DNA sequence: GTAGGGTTAG
């Protein structure tokens, strides 16, 4: 800076300072260099009569990574006010500022400006947008930018993968990584750091190992970040010796590397070793940070080291200069709670400068449960419900505590409070509830023979099953050598005239109930044609095995039971039905793992005329529904399990956990071949132009071949095809059509039958169906984005 | 003359 100042003087005395180009070089050094001085840069800037866009960019860049990133945004606003046109270098810095801001969410407004200046094709800017949305405005938006990018490079893939990993969507991160590999991109160390983090979160030691081998084979340098990610991956997955080996082998370590080791050891019950590592930090002249102390305190919790934990907690400010944050208090509440010091824990929470959150209270509630302290638990539950009115878990814990203490009146009172809706559900959101009793038949029958060799025990009046009533031949099935069930355990076989039923009470204003369940057959060598009939007061559907739609011996089905209001009593009946008599048949239906999901009123989406065009609203996925949930033919819009769509043939409702989904968390795979598909209808204005957008893809389920989907909209029809190699691809299509006089129908029908190599029927994936009024002129700016621009300009002018 | 993506947490 000394030399720079001398040069600056020379430039002033020789009037060269008026050469804006030369002045900008001075500014650049001050603003960007490690040995620079941002304040000096600001003075220089202010003394420049007409700073050019380079100077603006440089200053915005400096402020974007400063402790006050909002100053970068204010500079950008000044720049606009003075009429300086931002360029392709401006927005990466402005977007960086958005990403670095913790509180103000400005990404959407900046996005609007990017569009306004026509810079949305620039890859650096696309990257900045994805990053910005990932940290502040939701992954769905980030993914939308990613999906709609005209072109992608490794950085963009990496940013999106990192976005998932950092937001705890490890499975999504890994899925996208797989997809990236299938698109033949070669990951580098930056990409792999994020993927390793995802492997650590989701227990993917297998993939983590492969990445380690890949890194070694490719000679990718194990720098401190990639090295730390690797150590963390091994440590979190419990491969402690391997973690240590990597740790020792790293040339460079920082505090994060040590934290990965300490936290990994703490989590896996090696508390004392974690503390040993912690004590070694001193010798390595490494300074612990707040995360280190979280690890140390949690190690103390796990090992019950009450005194040492307290010592660390009460001296951390003095010794390490770290103020205890809510995370540290969380550990302490846990530590005190485990030691039975519930009142002290409660006092500790009251004394915090932060507002206690659900995690802190949750730790205390667990301790209350452990020690049976109902008095404290009641106070804690009250606090939890203030913070999170929908927290059923807290009620359940308290209710169980009453039950354990024999306070049955309190139990039923609690239940009533829940039913009367002091725990109100938010409309439009779905929830999965424990509405049914014994829904997976794991509460055993009254006289389950302990050493019985029989896997099928006949129910009778002395041998009943909790929660259910039954008639006819009903058998209690236990998984074993000759019976396989979704979660092992138990299930119910419905034999001759077999029927089970259960009554539950609807709670909430007109809520729709969707049932998911698994169905298998008691013998895989079936002659007779037997089906299962599931019925409720307003609906009935018949399920039978016709084709193989998954690799398991059971299949998962979804059905809408009906819509009921508060207090209505619903009788759910499951019974066998013989459609082709064979008295020697042993081929009866076996049902298991029933799951009820409720859906509130349908939310309207302003930029899509079709509600549920993304198929996000449908039946629940079971843990065992890796192959998706089958929806059978249902011609009624009102009775369909897939909101707003009728079903032809059989379609599979698939989720992002187990399949490649073009958008959001769920999609439809048309599996039963020719003329199977989905249909919806909408009142449109007669003769007006509309635009229908949708995505056609494959589910990454090895379903390969040519997919042909016929799309009908009003009186228009068109075929769309996709050559699938079954590894997760998607194509976006659109078509225009005219609205009809009454209801206009929109139909997606498969024109081909496809089978996987293992014989399983499969087919095209449909997702992201968007219907919009078309305004005639061709614009690649979508209406929503145009609206966004106007909104943003309005907001910006308010700021000014 | 200016630019992008990464590790650790109750």
Short mmCIF file of C-alpha atoms in Angstrom, two decimals, chain A residues 361-662:
data_model
loop_
_atom_site.label_atom_id
_atom_site.label_comp_id
_atom_site.label_asym_id
_atom_site.label_seq_id
_atom_site.Cartn_x
_atom_site.Cartn_y
_atom_site.Cartn_z
CA UNK A 361 -36.53 -28.69 24.42
CA UNK A 362 -36.53 -32.06 22.68
CA UNK A 363 -33.33 -33.04 24.50
CA UNK A 364 -34.93 -32.08 27.80
CA UNK A 365 -38.14 -33.95 26.97
CA UNK A 366 -36.17 -37.13 26.26
CA UNK A 367 -34.58 -36.80 29.67
CA UNK A 368 -37.98 -36.28 31.29
CA UNK A 369 -39.18 -39.44 29.62
CA UNK A 370 -36.10 -41.34 30.78
CA UNK A 371 -36.64 -40.24 34.39
CA UNK A 372 -40.45 -40.30 34.28
CA UNK A 373 -40.69 -36.64 35.34
CA UNK A 374 -44.15 -35.64 34.19
CA UNK A 375 -44.08 -32.28 35.93
CA UNK A 376 -41.16 -30.94 33.88
CA UNK A 377 -42.37 -32.74 30.75
CA UNK A 378 -45.69 -30.89 30.87
CA UNK A 379 -43.91 -27.53 30.92
CA UNK A 380 -41.55 -28.58 28.14
CA UNK A 381 -44.34 -29.83 25.88
CA UNK A 382 -46.15 -26.54 26.38
CA UNK A 383 -43.05 -24.66 25.19
CA UNK A 384 -42.56 -26.99 22.22
CA UNK A 385 -46.14 -26.45 21.09
CA UNK A 386 -45.69 -22.69 21.22
CA UNK A 387 -42.73 -23.06 18.87
CA UNK A 388 -44.23 -25.77 16.70
CA UNK A 389 -48.01 -26.20 17.00
CA UNK A 390 -47.97 -29.25 14.72
CA UNK A 391 -45.52 -31.20 16.82
CA UNK A 392 -47.47 -34.39 17.44
CA UNK A 393 -44.35 -36.15 18.69
CA UNK A 394 -44.26 -34.10 21.88
CA UNK A 395 -47.87 -35.01 22.63
CA UNK A 396 -47.23 -38.64 22.00
CA UNK A 397 -44.27 -38.69 24.40
CA UNK A 398 -46.32 -37.01 27.12
CA UNK A 399 -49.29 -39.25 26.47
CA UNK A 400 -47.08 -42.34 26.78
CA UNK A 401 -45.63 -40.99 30.01
CA UNK A 402 -49.13 -40.62 31.45
CA UNK A 403 -49.90 -44.14 30.33
CA UNK A 404 -46.77 -45.49 31.97
CA UNK A 405 -47.70 -43.75 35.17
CA UNK A 406 -51.21 -45.24 34.91
CA UNK A 407 -52.83 -41.81 34.47
CA UNK A 408 -55.36 -42.99 31.91
CA UNK A 409 -57.64 -39.98 32.27
CA UNK A 410 -54.82 -37.71 31.21
CA UNK A 411 -54.07 -39.97 28.27
CA UNK A 412 -57.60 -39.70 26.91
CA UNK A 413 -57.70 -35.98 27.64
CA UNK A 414 -54.53 -35.54 25.58
CA UNK A 415 -56.00 -37.56 22.76
CA UNK A 416 -59.11 -35.41 22.79
CA UNK A 417 -57.09 -32.22 22.71
CA UNK A 418 -55.39 -33.58 19.61
CA UNK A 419 -58.66 -34.58 18.02
CA UNK A 420 -60.39 -31.32 18.74
CA UNK A 421 -57.80 -29.68 16.64
CA UNK A 422 -55.70 -27.59 18.97
CA UNK A 423 -53.10 -29.26 16.78
CA UNK A 424 -54.46 -27.80 13.59
CA UNK A 425 -53.19 -28.97 10.29
CA UNK A 426 -52.18 -26.41 7.77
CA UNK A 427 -54.44 -26.59 4.72
CA UNK A 428 -52.79 -27.66 1.52
CA UNK A 429 -50.06 -29.51 3.30
CA UNK A 430 -50.14 -33.23 3.64
CA UNK A 431 -49.31 -35.27 6.64
CA UNK A 432 -48.90 -38.90 7.48
CA UNK A 433 -50.56 -39.88 10.67
CA UNK A 434 -50.99 -42.78 12.98
CA UNK A 435 -54.73 -42.79 12.36
CA UNK A 436 -54.97 -46.56 12.07
CA UNK A 437 -54.23 -48.87 14.95
CA UNK A 438 -51.81 -51.69 14.35
CA UNK A 439 -51.49 -50.79 10.65
CA UNK A 440 -48.60 -53.16 10.00
CA UNK A 441 -49.94 -56.02 12.13
CA UNK A 442 -46.83 -56.01 14.28
CA UNK A 443 -48.87 -56.03 17.48
CA UNK A 444 -49.23 -59.81 17.68
CA UNK A 445 -52.37 -61.88 17.95
CA UNK A 446 -53.47 -62.93 21.43
CA UNK A 447 -52.13 -66.48 21.30
CA UNK A 448 -49.21 -66.42 18.95
CA UNK A 449 -47.54 -69.82 19.32
CA UNK A 450 -43.94 -69.19 20.33
CA UNK A 451 -42.39 -72.21 18.71
CA UNK A 452 -44.93 -72.79 16.01
CA UNK A 453 -43.58 -74.01 12.72
CA UNK A 454 -46.66 -72.75 10.98
CA UNK A 455 -46.36 -69.37 9.28
CA UNK A 456 -50.15 -69.08 8.96
CA UNK A 457 -52.12 -69.06 12.20
CA UNK A 458 -55.90 -69.10 11.89
CA UNK A 459 -57.67 -66.36 13.83
CA UNK A 460 -60.69 -67.29 15.98
CA UNK A 461 -62.57 -65.83 18.94
CA UNK A 462 -59.73 -66.81 21.28
CA UNK A 463 -57.05 -65.60 18.97
CA UNK A 464 -57.72 -62.04 17.82
CA UNK A 465 -55.60 -59.28 16.40
CA UNK A 466 -55.31 -55.89 18.19
CA UNK A 467 -57.07 -53.00 16.48
CA UNK A 468 -58.96 -55.09 13.92
CA UNK A 469 -62.11 -57.16 13.74
CA UNK A 470 -62.36 -60.05 11.33
CA UNK A 471 -64.73 -62.56 9.71
CA UNK A 472 -64.26 -65.72 7.71
CA UNK A 473 -60.88 -67.32 7.16
CA UNK A 474 -58.20 -64.88 8.26
CA UNK A 475 -54.67 -65.99 9.04
CA UNK A 476 -51.83 -64.27 10.85
CA UNK A 477 -48.73 -64.58 8.69
CA UNK A 478 -45.19 -64.63 10.04
CA UNK A 479 -42.34 -64.05 7.61
CA UNK A 480 -39.96 -66.95 7.36
CA UNK A 481 -38.37 -69.42 5.03
CA UNK A 482 -41.41 -69.82 2.82
CA UNK A 483 -43.04 -66.40 3.21
CA UNK A 484 -41.42 -63.13 2.34
CA UNK A 485 -42.97 -59.87 3.52
CA UNK A 486 -42.05 -56.23 2.89
CA UNK A 487 -40.62 -55.57 6.34
CA UNK A 488 -40.39 -59.18 7.42
CA UNK A 489 -42.43 -59.40 10.60
CA UNK A 490 -46.13 -60.11 10.20
CA UNK A 491 -49.04 -59.67 7.82
CA UNK A 492 -52.62 -60.80 7.32
CA UNK A 493 -53.83 -63.40 4.83
CA UNK A 494 -57.44 -63.16 3.73
CA UNK A 495 -58.68 -66.67 2.96
CA UNK A 496 -62.12 -67.97 2.02
CA UNK A 497 -64.64 -65.16 2.76
CA UNK A 498 -61.86 -63.54 4.77
CA UNK A 499 -62.46 -59.97 5.86
CA UNK A 500 -60.84 -57.55 8.28
CA UNK A 501 -62.04 -54.10 9.19
CA UNK A 502 -61.24 -51.16 11.41
CA UNK A 503 -63.14 -47.96 12.16
CA UNK A 504 -61.35 -44.67 12.55
CA UNK A 505 -62.63 -41.17 13.17
CA UNK A 506 -61.89 -38.40 10.71
CA UNK A 507 -60.42 -35.30 12.30
CA UNK A 508 -60.14 -31.98 10.54
CA UNK A 509 -62.30 -30.13 8.06
CA UNK A 510 -62.96 -32.23 4.97
CA UNK A 511 -59.70 -34.03 4.60
CA UNK A 512 -59.02 -36.57 1.91
CA UNK A 513 -57.68 -39.95 3.04
CA UNK A 514 -55.24 -41.87 0.87
CA UNK A 515 -54.31 -45.43 1.68
CA UNK A 516 -51.06 -47.12 0.71
CA UNK A 517 -50.57 -50.81 1.39
CA UNK A 518 -48.65 -53.83 0.19
CA UNK A 519 -50.23 -56.84 -1.43
CA UNK A 520 -48.73 -60.26 -2.04
CA UNK A 521 -50.04 -63.75 -2.50
CA UNK A 522 -49.81 -66.64 -0.08
CA UNK A 523 -48.39 -68.80 -2.80
CA UNK A 524 -46.50 -67.84 -5.90
CA UNK A 525 -47.90 -70.77 -7.77
CA UNK A 526 -51.46 -69.61 -8.25
CA UNK A 527 -54.20 -71.15 -10.25
CA UNK A 528 -57.29 -69.40 -9.00
CA UNK A 529 -58.00 -65.79 -9.67
CA UNK A 530 -58.33 -64.05 -6.33
CA UNK A 531 -58.42 -60.35 -5.65
CA UNK A 532 -58.46 -58.00 -2.70
CA UNK A 533 -61.30 -55.54 -2.29
CA UNK A 534 -60.57 -52.43 -0.26
CA UNK A 535 -63.59 -50.35 0.62
CA UNK A 536 -64.63 -47.40 2.73
CA UNK A 537 -68.07 -45.70 3.00
CA UNK A 538 -67.74 -43.87 -0.33
CA UNK A 539 -65.37 -46.02 -2.33
CA UNK A 540 -64.36 -49.48 -3.29
CA UNK A 541 -61.55 -50.82 -5.43
CA UNK A 542 -60.38 -54.24 -6.45
CA UNK A 543 -56.71 -55.19 -6.62
CA UNK A 544 -55.25 -58.27 -8.23
CA UNK A 545 -51.94 -59.38 -9.66
CA UNK A 546 -51.99 -59.12 -13.41
CA UNK A 547 -48.45 -58.29 -14.40
CA UNK A 548 -45.15 -57.90 -12.68
CA UNK A 549 -44.49 -54.24 -11.93
CA UNK A 550 -41.53 -54.61 -9.58
CA UNK A 551 -38.77 -56.97 -8.59
CA UNK A 552 -40.27 -57.84 -5.20
CA UNK A 553 -42.77 -60.60 -4.52
CA UNK A 554 -45.20 -58.01 -3.17
CA UNK A 555 -46.55 -54.89 -4.77
CA UNK A 556 -47.42 -51.53 -3.27
CA UNK A 557 -50.77 -49.99 -4.15
CA UNK A 558 -52.35 -46.64 -3.49
CA UNK A 559 -56.05 -45.84 -3.23
CA UNK A 560 -58.15 -42.87 -2.27
CA UNK A 561 -60.61 -43.86 0.44
CA UNK A 562 -62.70 -40.70 0.48
CA UNK A 563 -63.09 -37.27 2.00
CA UNK A 564 -64.59 -36.81 5.44
CA UNK A 565 -65.05 -34.04 7.95
CA UNK A 566 -64.48 -33.79 11.66
CA UNK A 567 -65.90 -36.61 13.75
CA UNK A 568 -67.16 -38.75 10.90
CA UNK A 569 -66.71 -42.44 11.46
CA UNK A 570 -65.01 -44.36 8.67
CA UNK A 571 -65.10 -48.12 8.38
CA UNK A 572 -62.19 -49.46 6.35
CA UNK A 573 -62.78 -52.98 5.05
CA UNK A 574 -60.35 -55.34 3.34
CA UNK A 575 -61.67 -58.63 2.01
CA UNK A 576 -60.75 -61.38 -0.37
CA UNK A 577 -62.82 -62.02 -3.45
CA UNK A 578 -62.72 -65.16 -5.53
CA UNK A 579 -63.31 -64.43 -9.17
CA UNK A 580 -62.72 -67.93 -10.48
CA UNK A 581 -63.67 -70.77 -8.19
CA UNK A 582 -61.11 -73.39 -7.40
CA UNK A 583 -61.79 -75.03 -4.04
CA UNK A 584 -58.18 -76.18 -3.72
CA UNK A 585 -56.77 -72.73 -4.15
CA UNK A 586 -54.07 -71.69 -1.72
CA UNK A 587 -53.54 -68.47 -3.51
CA UNK A 588 -55.00 -65.92 -1.11
CA UNK A 589 -54.12 -62.23 -0.82
CA UNK A 590 -51.76 -61.13 1.92
CA UNK A 591 -51.86 -57.50 3.04
CA UNK A 592 -49.30 -55.62 5.06
CA UNK A 593 -48.04 -52.17 6.07
CA UNK A 594 -51.12 -50.04 5.67
CA UNK A 595 -50.44 -46.33 5.67
CA UNK A 596 -52.93 -43.48 5.71
CA UNK A 597 -52.02 -40.09 4.37
CA UNK A 598 -54.27 -37.06 4.59
CA UNK A 599 -54.45 -34.22 2.12
CA UNK A 600 -55.93 -30.82 2.83
CA UNK A 601 -57.54 -28.49 0.30
CA UNK A 602 -55.80 -28.17 -3.03
CA UNK A 603 -53.63 -25.09 -3.33
CA UNK A 604 -53.88 -23.11 -6.54
CA UNK A 605 -50.72 -22.22 -8.32
CA UNK A 606 -50.81 -18.89 -10.10
CA UNK A 607 -48.45 -19.82 -12.93
CA UNK A 608 -50.03 -23.13 -13.83
CA UNK A 609 -53.69 -23.61 -14.74
CA UNK A 610 -53.38 -27.29 -13.84
CA UNK A 611 -53.30 -28.01 -10.13
CA UNK A 612 -51.00 -30.93 -9.29
CA UNK A 613 -49.37 -30.76 -12.73
CA UNK A 614 -46.12 -31.77 -11.05
CA UNK A 615 -47.81 -34.79 -9.44
CA UNK A 616 -46.58 -33.82 -6.00
CA UNK A 617 -49.94 -34.71 -4.44
CA UNK A 618 -50.59 -38.41 -4.27
CA UNK A 619 -50.51 -41.35 -1.88
CA UNK A 620 -47.73 -41.89 0.64
CA UNK A 621 -44.60 -43.81 -0.28
CA UNK A 622 -43.72 -46.67 2.03
CA UNK A 623 -40.16 -47.42 3.08
CA UNK A 624 -40.61 -50.63 1.16
CA UNK A 625 -42.04 -48.94 -1.94
CA UNK A 626 -38.71 -48.70 -3.65
CA UNK A 627 -40.47 -49.73 -6.82
CA UNK A 628 -43.11 -47.04 -6.48
CA UNK A 629 -46.82 -47.11 -5.68
CA UNK A 630 -49.16 -48.63 -8.25
CA UNK A 631 -52.32 -46.73 -9.08
CA UNK A 632 -54.96 -48.77 -10.84
CA UNK A 633 -57.51 -47.61 -13.35
CA UNK A 634 -59.77 -44.91 -11.90
CA UNK A 635 -61.98 -42.96 -14.28
CA UNK A 636 -63.23 -40.48 -11.69
CA UNK A 637 -61.34 -37.26 -11.02
CA UNK A 638 -62.92 -37.06 -7.58
CA UNK A 639 -62.04 -40.58 -6.52
CA UNK A 640 -58.53 -40.81 -7.92
CA UNK A 641 -55.58 -41.23 -5.59
CA UNK A 642 -53.66 -38.86 -7.83
CA UNK A 643 -55.19 -35.45 -7.21
CA UNK A 644 -56.89 -33.97 -10.27
CA UNK A 645 -55.96 -36.81 -12.63
CA UNK A 646 -57.85 -39.88 -13.72
CA UNK A 647 -55.98 -43.06 -14.40
CA UNK A 648 -56.17 -45.44 -17.33
CA UNK A 649 -54.57 -48.84 -17.09
CA UNK A 650 -51.94 -48.97 -14.34
CA UNK A 651 -49.48 -46.21 -13.63
CA UNK A 652 -46.72 -46.14 -11.09
CA UNK A 653 -46.35 -43.23 -8.71
CA UNK A 654 -42.61 -42.84 -8.20
CA UNK A 655 -40.55 -40.70 -5.84
CA UNK A 656 -37.19 -39.00 -6.02
CA UNK A 657 -35.77 -41.22 -3.30
CA UNK A 658 -35.74 -44.26 -5.56
CA UNK A 659 -36.07 -42.94 -9.09
CA UNK A 660 -34.96 -40.17 -11.33
CA UNK A 661 -37.68 -37.54 -11.14
CA UNK A 662 -37.57 -34.66 -13.66
#
